[in-house]
Amino acid sequence: MTPLLKALKNRYSLIERKIELETKMPQPDPLRIMELKRIKMQMRDQITWMERSP
C-alpha cells in the first residue's frame, strides 16, 4: 500500500467519523452532512481507482 493510499484511507475514516458525529448532534446541519458525504464519495472513488491501478 502506497503512502498516498494509506493517507487517503485514513482521511476517509476521519470523514466517516465527522459524518457520524454530525448526525448525532441535537440539530445536525444537513448541508454540512451533504458536503461531507460528497467528499467521502469522491475519496471512495479515488481509493478504488488507486487500488485497481497496477
XYZ file of C-alpha atoms in Angstrom, residues 7-30:
24
model
C -3.303 8.657 3.829
C -6.496 8.635 1.741
C -7.888 5.718 3.731
C -7.078 7.477 6.995
C -8.770 10.661 5.809
C -11.751 8.627 4.588
C -12.133 7.192 8.094
C -11.916 10.684 9.557
C -14.677 11.918 7.226
C -16.860 8.939 8.211
C -16.353 9.847 11.872
C -17.253 13.507 11.222
C -20.468 12.427 9.487
C -21.319 10.166 12.408
C -20.703 12.941 14.948
C -22.683 15.498 12.957
C -25.702 13.210 12.647
C -25.694 12.678 16.423
C -25.788 16.422 17.145
C -29.014 17.787 18.677
C -29.548 19.801 15.487
C -27.459 18.308 12.685
C -26.534 20.606 9.825
C -27.900 18.911 6.684
